[in-house]
Short mmCIF file of C-alpha atoms and ligand atoms in Angstrom, two decimals:
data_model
loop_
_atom_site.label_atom_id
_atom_site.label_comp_id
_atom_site.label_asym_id
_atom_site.label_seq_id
_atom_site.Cartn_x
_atom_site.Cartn_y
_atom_site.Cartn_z
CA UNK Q 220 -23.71 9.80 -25.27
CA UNK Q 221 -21.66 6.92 -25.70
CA UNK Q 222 -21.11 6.35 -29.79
CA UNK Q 223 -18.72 4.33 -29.65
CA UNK Q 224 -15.43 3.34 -29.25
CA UNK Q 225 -13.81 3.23 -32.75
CA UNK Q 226 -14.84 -0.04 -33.90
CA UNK Q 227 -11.68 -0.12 -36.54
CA UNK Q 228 -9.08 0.14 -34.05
CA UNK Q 229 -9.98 -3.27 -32.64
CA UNK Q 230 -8.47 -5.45 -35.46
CA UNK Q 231 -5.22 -3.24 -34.83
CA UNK Q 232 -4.72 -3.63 -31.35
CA UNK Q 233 -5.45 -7.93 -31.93
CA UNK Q 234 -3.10 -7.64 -34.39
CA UNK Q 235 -0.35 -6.14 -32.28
CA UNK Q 236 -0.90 -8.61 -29.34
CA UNK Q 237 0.71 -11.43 -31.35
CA UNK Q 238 -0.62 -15.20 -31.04
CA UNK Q 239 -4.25 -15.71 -29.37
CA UNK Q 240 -5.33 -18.86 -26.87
CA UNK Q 241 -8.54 -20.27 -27.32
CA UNK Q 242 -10.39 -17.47 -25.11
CA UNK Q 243 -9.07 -14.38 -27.29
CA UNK Q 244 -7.23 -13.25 -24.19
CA UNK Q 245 -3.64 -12.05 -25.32
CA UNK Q 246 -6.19 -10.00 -27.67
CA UNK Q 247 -8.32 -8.67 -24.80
CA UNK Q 248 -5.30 -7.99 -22.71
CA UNK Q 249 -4.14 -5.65 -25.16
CA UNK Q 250 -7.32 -3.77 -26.16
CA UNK Q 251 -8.10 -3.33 -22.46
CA UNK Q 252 -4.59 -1.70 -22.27
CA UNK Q 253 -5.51 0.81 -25.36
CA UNK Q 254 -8.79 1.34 -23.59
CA UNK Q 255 -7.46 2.36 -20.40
CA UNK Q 256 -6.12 5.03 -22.60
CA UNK Q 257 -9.25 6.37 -23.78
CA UNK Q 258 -10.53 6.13 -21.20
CA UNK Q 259 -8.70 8.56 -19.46
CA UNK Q 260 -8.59 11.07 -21.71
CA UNK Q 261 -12.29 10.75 -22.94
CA UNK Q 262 -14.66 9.01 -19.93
CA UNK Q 263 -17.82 10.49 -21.00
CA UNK Q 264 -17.60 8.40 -24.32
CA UNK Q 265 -17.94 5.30 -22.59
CA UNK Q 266 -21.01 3.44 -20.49
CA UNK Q 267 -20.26 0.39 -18.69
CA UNK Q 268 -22.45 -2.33 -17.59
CA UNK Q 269 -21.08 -5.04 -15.33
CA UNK Q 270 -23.41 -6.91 -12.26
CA UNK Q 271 -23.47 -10.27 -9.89
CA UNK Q 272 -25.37 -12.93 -9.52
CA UNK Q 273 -27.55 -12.65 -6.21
CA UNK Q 274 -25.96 -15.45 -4.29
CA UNK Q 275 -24.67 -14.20 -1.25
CA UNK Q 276 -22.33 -11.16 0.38
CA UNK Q 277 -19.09 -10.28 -2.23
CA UNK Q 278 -15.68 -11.45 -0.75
CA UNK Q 279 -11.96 -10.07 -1.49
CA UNK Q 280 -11.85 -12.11 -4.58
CA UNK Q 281 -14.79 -9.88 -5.77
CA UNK Q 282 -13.43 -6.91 -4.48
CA UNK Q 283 -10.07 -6.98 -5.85
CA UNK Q 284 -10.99 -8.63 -9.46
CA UNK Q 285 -14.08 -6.39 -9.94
CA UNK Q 286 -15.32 -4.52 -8.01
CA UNK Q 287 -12.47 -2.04 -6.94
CA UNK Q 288 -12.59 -1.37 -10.96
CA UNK Q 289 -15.60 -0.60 -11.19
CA UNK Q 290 -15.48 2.30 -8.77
CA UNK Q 291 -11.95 3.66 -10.08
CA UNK Q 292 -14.16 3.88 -13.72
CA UNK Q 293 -17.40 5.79 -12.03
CA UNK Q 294 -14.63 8.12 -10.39
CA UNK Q 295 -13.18 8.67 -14.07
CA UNK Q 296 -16.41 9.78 -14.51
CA UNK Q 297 -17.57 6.82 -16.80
CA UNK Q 298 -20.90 6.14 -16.73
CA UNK Q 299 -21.49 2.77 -14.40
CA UNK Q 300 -24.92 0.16 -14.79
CA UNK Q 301 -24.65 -2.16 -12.02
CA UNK Q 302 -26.75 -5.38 -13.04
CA UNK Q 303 -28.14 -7.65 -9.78
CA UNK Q 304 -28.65 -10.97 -12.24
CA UNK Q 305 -31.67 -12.20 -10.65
CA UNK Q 306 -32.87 -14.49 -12.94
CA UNK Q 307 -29.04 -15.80 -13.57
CA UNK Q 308 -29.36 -17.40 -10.64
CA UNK Q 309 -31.50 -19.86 -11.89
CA UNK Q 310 -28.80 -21.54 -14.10
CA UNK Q 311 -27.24 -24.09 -12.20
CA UNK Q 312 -30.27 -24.25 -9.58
CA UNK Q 313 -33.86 -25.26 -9.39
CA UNK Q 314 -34.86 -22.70 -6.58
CA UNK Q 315 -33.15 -19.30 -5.79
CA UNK Q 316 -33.26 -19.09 -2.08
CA UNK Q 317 -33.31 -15.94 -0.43
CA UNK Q 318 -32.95 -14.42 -3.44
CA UNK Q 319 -34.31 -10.32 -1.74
CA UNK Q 320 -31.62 -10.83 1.11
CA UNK Q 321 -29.03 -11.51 -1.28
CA UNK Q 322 -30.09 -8.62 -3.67
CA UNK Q 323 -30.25 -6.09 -0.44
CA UNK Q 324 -26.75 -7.55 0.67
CA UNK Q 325 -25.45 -6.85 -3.01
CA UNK Q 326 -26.59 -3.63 -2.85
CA UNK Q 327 -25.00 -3.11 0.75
CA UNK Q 328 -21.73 -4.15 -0.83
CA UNK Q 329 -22.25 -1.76 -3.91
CA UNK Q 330 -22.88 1.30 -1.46
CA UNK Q 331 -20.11 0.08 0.84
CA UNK Q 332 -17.61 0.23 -1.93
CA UNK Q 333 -18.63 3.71 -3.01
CA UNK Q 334 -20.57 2.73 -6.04
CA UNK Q 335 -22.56 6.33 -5.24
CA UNK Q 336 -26.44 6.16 -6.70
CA UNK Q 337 -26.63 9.48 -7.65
CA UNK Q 338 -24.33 9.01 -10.50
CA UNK Q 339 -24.58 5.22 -11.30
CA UNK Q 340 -27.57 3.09 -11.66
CA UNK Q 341 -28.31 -0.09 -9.53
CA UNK Q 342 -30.89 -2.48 -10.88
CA UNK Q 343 -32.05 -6.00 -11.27
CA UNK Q 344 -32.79 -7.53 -14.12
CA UNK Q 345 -35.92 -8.89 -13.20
CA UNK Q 346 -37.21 -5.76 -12.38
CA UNK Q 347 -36.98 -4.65 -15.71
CA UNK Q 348 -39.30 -6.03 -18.76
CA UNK Q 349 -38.25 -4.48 -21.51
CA UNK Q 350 -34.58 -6.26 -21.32
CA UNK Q 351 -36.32 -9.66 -21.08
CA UNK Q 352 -37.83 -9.00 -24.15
CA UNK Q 353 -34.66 -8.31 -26.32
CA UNK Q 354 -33.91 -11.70 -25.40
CA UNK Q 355 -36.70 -13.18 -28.47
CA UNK Q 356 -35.22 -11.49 -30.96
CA UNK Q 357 -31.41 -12.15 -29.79
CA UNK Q 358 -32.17 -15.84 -29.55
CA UNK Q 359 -33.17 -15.54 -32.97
CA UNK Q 360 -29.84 -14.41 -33.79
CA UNK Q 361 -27.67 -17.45 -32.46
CA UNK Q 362 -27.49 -20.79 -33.36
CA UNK Q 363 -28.03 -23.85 -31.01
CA UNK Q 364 -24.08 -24.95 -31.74
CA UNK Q 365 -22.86 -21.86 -30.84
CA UNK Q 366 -24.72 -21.77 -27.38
CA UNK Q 367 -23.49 -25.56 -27.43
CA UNK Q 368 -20.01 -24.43 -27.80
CA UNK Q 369 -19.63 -21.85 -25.29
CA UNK Q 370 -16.60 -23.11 -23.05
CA UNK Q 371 -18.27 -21.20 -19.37
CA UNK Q 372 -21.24 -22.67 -19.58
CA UNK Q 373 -19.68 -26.20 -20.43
CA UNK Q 374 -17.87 -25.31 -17.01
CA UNK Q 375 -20.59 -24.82 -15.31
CA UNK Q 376 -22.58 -27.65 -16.50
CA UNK Q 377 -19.80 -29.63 -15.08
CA UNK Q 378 -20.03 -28.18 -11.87
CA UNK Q 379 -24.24 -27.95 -11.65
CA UNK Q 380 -25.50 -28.98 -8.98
CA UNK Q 381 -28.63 -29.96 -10.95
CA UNK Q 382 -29.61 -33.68 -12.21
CA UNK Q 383 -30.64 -32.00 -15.77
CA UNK Q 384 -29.71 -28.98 -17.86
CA UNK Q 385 -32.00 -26.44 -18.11
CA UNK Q 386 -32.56 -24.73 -21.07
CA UNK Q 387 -31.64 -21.47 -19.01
CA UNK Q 388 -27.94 -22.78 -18.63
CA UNK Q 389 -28.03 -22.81 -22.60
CA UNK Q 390 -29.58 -19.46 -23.19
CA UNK Q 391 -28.43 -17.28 -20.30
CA UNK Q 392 -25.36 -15.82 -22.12
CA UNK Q 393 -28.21 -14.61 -24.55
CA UNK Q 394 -29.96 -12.44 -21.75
CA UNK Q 395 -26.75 -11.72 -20.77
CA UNK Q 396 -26.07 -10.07 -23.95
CA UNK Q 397 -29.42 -8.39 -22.99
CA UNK Q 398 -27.96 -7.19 -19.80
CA UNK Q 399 -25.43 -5.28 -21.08
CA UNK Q 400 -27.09 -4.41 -24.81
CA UNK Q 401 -30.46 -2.79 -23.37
CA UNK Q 402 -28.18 0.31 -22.59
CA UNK Q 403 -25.70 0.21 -25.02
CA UNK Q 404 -23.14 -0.42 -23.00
CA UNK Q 405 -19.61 -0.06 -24.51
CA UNK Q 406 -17.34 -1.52 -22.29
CA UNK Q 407 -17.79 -4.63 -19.33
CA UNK Q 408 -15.00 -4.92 -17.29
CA UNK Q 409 -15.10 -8.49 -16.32
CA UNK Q 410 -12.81 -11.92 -15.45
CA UNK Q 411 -11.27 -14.02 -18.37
CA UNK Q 412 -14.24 -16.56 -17.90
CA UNK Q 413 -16.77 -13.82 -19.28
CA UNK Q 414 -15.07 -13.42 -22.35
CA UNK Q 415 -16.80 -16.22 -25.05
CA UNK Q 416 -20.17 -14.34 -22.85
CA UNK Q 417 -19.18 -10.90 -24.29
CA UNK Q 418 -17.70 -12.37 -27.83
CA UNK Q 419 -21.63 -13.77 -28.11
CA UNK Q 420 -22.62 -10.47 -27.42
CA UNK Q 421 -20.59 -8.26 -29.64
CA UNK Q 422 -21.66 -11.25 -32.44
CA UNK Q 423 -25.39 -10.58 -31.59
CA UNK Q 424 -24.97 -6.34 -31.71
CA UNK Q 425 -23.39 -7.36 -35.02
CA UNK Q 426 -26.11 -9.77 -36.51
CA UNK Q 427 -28.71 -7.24 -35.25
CA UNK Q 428 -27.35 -4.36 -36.97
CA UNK Q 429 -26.84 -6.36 -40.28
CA UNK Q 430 -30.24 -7.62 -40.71
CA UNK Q 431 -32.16 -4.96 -39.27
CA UNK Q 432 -30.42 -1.51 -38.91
CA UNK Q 433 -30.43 -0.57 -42.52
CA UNK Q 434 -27.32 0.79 -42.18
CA UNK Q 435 -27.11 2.30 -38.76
CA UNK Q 436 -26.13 0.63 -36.18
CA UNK Q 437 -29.10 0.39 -33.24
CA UNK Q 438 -26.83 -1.53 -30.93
CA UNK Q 439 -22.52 -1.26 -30.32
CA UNK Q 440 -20.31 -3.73 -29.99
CA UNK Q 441 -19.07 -3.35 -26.43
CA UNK Q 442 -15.39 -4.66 -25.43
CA UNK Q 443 -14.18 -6.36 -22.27
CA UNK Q 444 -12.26 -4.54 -20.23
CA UNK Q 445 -10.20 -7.39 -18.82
CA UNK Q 446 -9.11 -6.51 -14.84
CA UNK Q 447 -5.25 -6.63 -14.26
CA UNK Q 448 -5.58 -8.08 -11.00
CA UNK Q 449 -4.15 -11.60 -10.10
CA UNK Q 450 -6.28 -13.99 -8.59
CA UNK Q 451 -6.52 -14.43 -5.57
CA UNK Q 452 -6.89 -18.09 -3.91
CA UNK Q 453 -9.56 -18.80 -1.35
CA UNK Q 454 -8.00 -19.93 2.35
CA UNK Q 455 -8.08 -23.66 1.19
CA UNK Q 456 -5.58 -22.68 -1.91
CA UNK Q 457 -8.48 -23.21 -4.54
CA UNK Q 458 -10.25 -20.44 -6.35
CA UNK Q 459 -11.98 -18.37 -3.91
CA UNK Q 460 -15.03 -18.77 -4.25
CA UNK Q 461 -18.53 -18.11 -1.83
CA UNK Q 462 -19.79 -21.77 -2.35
CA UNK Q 463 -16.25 -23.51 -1.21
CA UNK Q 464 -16.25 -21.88 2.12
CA UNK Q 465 -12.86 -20.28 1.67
CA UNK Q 466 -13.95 -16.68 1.30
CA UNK Q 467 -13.14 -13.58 3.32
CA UNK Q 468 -16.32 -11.15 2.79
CA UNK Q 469 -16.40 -8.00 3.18
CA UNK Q 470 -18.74 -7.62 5.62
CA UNK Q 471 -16.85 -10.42 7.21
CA UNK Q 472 -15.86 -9.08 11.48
CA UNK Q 473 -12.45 -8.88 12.51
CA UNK Q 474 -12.57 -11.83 14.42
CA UNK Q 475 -14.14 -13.69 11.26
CA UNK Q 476 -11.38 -12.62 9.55
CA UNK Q 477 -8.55 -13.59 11.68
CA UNK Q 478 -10.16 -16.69 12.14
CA UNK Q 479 -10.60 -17.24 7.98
CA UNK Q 480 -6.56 -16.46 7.78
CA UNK Q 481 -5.50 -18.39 10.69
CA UNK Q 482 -7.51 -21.61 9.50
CA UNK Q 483 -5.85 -20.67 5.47
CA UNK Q 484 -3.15 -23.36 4.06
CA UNK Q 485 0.45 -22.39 3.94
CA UNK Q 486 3.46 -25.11 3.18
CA UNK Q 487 6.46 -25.65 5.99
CA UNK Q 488 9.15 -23.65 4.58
CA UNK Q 489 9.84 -20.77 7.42
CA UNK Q 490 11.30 -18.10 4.99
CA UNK Q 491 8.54 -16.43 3.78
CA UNK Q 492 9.03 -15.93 -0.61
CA UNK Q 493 6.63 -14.78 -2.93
CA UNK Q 494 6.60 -17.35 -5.49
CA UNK Q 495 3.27 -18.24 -6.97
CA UNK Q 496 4.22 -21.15 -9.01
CA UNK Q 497 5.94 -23.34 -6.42
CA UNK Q 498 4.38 -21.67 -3.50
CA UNK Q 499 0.65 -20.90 -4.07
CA UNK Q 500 -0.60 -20.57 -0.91
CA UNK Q 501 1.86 -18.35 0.55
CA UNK Q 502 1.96 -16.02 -2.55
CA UNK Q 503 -1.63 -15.82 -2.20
CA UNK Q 504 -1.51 -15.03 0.82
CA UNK Q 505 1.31 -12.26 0.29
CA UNK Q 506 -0.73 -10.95 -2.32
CA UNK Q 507 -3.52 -10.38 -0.09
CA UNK Q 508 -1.23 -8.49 2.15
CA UNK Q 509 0.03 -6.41 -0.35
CA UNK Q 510 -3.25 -5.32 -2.16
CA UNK Q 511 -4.19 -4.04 0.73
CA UNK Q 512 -0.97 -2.23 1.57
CA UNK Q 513 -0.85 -1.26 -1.63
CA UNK Q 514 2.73 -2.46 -1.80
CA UNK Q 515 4.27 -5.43 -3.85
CA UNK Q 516 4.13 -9.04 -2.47
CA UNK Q 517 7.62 -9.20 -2.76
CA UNK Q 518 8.06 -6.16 -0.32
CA UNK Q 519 6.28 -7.61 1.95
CA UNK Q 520 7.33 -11.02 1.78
CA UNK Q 521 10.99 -9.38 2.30
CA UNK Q 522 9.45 -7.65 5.32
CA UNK Q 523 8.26 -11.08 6.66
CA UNK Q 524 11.91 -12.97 6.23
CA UNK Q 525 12.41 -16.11 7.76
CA UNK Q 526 9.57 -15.67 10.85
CA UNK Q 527 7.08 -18.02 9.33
CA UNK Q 528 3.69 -18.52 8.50
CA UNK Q 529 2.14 -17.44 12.22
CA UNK Q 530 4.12 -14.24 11.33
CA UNK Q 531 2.76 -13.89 7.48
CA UNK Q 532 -0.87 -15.00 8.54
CA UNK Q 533 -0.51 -11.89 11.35
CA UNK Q 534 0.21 -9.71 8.82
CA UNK Q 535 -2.56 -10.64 6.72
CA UNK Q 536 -5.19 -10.50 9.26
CA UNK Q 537 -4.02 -6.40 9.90
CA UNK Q 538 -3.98 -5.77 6.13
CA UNK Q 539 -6.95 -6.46 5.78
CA UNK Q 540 -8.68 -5.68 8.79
CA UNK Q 541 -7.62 -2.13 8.50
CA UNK Q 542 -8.21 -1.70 4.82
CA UNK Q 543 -11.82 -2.85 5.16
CA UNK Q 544 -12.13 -0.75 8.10
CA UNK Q 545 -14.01 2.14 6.51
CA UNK Q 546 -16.10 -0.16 3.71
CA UNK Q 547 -17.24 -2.28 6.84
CA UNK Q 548 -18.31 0.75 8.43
CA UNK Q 549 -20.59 2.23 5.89
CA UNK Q 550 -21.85 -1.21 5.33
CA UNK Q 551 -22.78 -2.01 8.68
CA UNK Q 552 -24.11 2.42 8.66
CA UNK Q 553 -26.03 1.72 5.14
CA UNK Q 554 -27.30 -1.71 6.90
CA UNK Q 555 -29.56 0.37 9.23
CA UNK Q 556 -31.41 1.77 6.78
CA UNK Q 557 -33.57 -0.96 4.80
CA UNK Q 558 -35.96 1.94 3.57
CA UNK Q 559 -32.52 3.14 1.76
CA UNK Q 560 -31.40 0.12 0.13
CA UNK Q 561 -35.33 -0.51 -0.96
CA UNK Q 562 -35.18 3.28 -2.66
CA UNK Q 563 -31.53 2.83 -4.16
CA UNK Q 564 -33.09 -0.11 -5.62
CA UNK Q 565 -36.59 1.12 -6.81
CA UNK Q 566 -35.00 4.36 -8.40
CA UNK Q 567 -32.14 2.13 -10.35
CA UNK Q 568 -34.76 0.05 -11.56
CA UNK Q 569 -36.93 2.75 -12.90
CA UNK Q 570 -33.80 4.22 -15.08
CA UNK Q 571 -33.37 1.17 -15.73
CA UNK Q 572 -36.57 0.54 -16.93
CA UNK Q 573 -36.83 3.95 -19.14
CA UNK Q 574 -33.68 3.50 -20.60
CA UNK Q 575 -34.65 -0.20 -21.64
CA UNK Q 576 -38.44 0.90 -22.97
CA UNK Q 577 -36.66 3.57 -25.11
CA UNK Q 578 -34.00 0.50 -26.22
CA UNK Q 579 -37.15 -2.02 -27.22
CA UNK Q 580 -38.48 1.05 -29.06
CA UNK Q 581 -35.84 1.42 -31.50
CA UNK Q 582 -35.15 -2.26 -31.55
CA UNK Q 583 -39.65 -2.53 -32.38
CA UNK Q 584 -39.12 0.01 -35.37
CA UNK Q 585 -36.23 -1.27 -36.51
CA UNK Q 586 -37.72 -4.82 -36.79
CA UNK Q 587 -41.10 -3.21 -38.03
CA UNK Q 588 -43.34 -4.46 -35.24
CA UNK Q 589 -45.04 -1.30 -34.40
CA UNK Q 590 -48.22 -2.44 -34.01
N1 LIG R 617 -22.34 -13.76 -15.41
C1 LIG R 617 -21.84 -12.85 -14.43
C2 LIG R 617 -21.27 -13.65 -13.27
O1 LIG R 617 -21.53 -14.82 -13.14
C3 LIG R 617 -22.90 -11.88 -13.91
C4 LIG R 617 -23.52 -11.03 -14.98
C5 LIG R 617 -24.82 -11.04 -15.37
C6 LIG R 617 -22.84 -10.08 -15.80
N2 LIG R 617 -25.02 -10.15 -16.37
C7 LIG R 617 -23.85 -9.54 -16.67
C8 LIG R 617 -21.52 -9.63 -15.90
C9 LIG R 617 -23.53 -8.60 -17.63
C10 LIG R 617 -21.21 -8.68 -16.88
C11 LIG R 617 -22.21 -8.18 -17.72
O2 LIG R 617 -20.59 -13.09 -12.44
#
C-alpha cells in the first residue's frame, strides 16, 4: 500500500534547496518538486490526506490553492482522504453554527470538483472515534513549548474572535496530526501556513516509532506537498478569505459574480500590467483571468492594453463565469439530491472508520494495552 516515500532522500533534496526561512519552505518547495516526480511515475505508492474546516461554501482561493490539486492527484491515481474538520472548528469559536449545512455544502463542493466517491474517501472527523483516540497518546508525545511555539496557531490566536484561549487552539495541530496519521497518509498537499502543522506531525510519527515500534515503523512520516499556485487576493486586495467578505464561491451565480468583480479594488492607471508588487490588485485580478484561461497574466494583461479597469473587470467576470460553468452545474445537479450527499458521507465515514479501528489496533499492541 503506501510504504513510503524514501525517507533518506529528504535530507538530500533540503540540502540542495540552499538557505531555509523560518517555515522550512525553500526546503518544502524543493521536495514537493522531487515528489511531483514520483509521483508520476509511481501514484499507487502514495495516500494523501488533506480536508477543510466546515465553515462555509469553498471560494476560488480554495479552488485554485487546493483543491484543483487535489483532483489532478486522485486522477494520477493517488489515493485521496478528504477530511471535513468538524471539531477544528471549534478553535477560534465557542459555538459551531450550522455546522451539518456547512459539512453538506463541503461535500457539494468536493463532488462538484470531481473529487469522485468511488475512488476517494469523504469523511468527518467527528464521525470517526478511533482517530480521536490517537490524539492521548500523541499529546503524550509533544511538549507544552512546542505547541506554545507553533507560529499558525500564534496567528490565529491573534485573530480569535474569542475573549480566552481554549485549550483546543493549543492542541488542535495534535488531532491534526491524527487526521492525517490514522491512515498513514504520506503526502498533504497544503498552503505554506500548514507547514510547522505537518513538521509536528512528521515529529510525532517519529517519537511514536522510537518509543514504541521496536524497530518498525507503525506510522510514516508524511511530506507536504506545497501547491505552486500564487495567491490569489480577495476583491478588497487582502487575502481572500470567506470571513472578510471578499470571496467569489463557487457556487457563487453569475450575477453574484459579476457583481463580486465589479465591486473588487483596482488603482487608476488605464494600461492594464501585470505587476504584482506595485500593482496588487490588478495582478490579482489578471491572475484570476488567466487561471481560468489557462493562459499567463501577462497574456492577458497584453490582451487588455490600455482599455482600463471596466475592460479588465469584464474580462474577469467571463473567465470565470464560463470556467465554473460545468462545476456550478453539477453542484447545483448534486444539490438535489440530499439522500446522496447523506450516503457519500455515511459510506466515507465508515472507511474511514475501519481504516482508523485497524490504525488504533496496531497503535494498542504496539503500546501493549490490549486489554
Ligand atoms: N487546518 C486545515 C485548515 O485550516 C484543515 C485540516 C484539518 C487539514 N485537518 C487537516 C489539512 C489535515 C490538512 C491535513 O484549512
Amino acid at each position: 500500500m503506501n510504504t513510503a516515500v524514501p525517507q533518506t532522500e529528504d535530507a538530500g533534496a533540503a540540502a540542495c534547496a540552499g538557505p531555509t526561512d523560518a517555515l522550512g519552505t525553500s526546503a518544502a518547495q524543493a521536495r514537493s518538486a522531487a515528489l511531483e516526480e514520483l509521483i508520476r511515475t509511481d501514484p499507487g505508492r502514495f495516500r494523501v490526506l488533506t480536508g477543510d474546516r466546515p465553515t462555509g461554501r469553498l471560494h476560488l482561493g480554495h479552488f485554485f490553492g487546493t483543491l484543483h490539486n487535489r483532483v489532478r492527484l486522485q486522477e494520477l491515481g493517488v489515493e485521496l482522504f478528504v477530511v471535513i474538520a468538524d471539531y477544528q472548528v471549534l478553535t477560534d469559536r465557542d459555538v459551531a453554527d450550522n455546522l451539518l449545512q456547512h459539512v453538506e455544502e463541503l461535500v457539494l463542493d468536493y463532488l462538484a470538483i470531481g473529487v469522485d466517491p468511488a475512488r476517494s474517501t469523504i469523511f468527518t472527523h467527528g464521525a470517526v472515534p478511533a482517530l480521536n483516540q490517537l490524539m492521548l497518546p500523541f499529546l503524550s508525545l509533544v511538549s507544552v513549548s512546542e505547541l506554545n511555539r507553533n507560529p499558525t496557531v500564534k496567528d490565529e490566536i491573534a485573530h480569535s474572535r474569542q475573549s480566552a484561549v481554549s485549550g483546543l487552539m493549543f492542541t488542535y495541530p495534535v488531532h491534526q496530526a491524527a487526521d492525517i496519521l490514522f491512515c498513514k497518509a504520506n503526502l498533504v498537499p497544503v498552503g505554506q501556513d500548514q507547514l510547522p502543522h505537518l513538521e509536528l506531525t512528521r515529529t510525532i510519527a517519529r517519537r511514536f516509532n522510537d518509543r514504541y515500534g521496536a524497530g518498525s515503523a507503525v506510522f510514516p512520516q508524511p511530506d507536504a506537498l506545497l501547491s505552486s499556485a500564487p495567491l490569489l487576493l480577495g476583491t478588497d486586495g487582502t487575502k481572500m478569505s470567506k470571513s472578510r467578505n471578499n470571496a467569489i464561491t463557487l457556487a457563487a451565480t453569475v450575477d453574484e459574480t459579476a457583481r463580486l468583480v465589479k465591486g473588487a479594488k483596482t488603482d487608476s492607471e488605464r494600461h492594464i500590467s501585470y505587476d504584482p508588487a506595485t500593482r496588487p490588485e490588478v495582478s490579482s485580478l489578471l491572475l484570476l483571468a488567466a487561471l481560468c484561461q489557462g493562459r499567463s497574466p501577462e497574456q492577458v494583461a497584453a490582451d487588455i492594453g490600455s482599455a482600463g479597469a471596466a475592460a479588465l473587470k469584464k474580462v474577469v467576470t467571463e473567465s470565470v463565469n464560463e470556467y465554473l460553468a460545468p462545476i456550478r452545474a453539477r453542484r447545483a445537479e448534486y444539490g438535489q439530491d440530499r439522500a446522496h450527499l447523506r450516503a457519500v458521507l455515511s459510506e466515507g465515514n465508515e472507511r474511514a472508520r475501519a481504516v482508523a479501528d485497524a490504525t488504533l489496533a496496531e497503535v494498542r499492541a504496539a503500546m501493549n494495552t490490549c486489554y
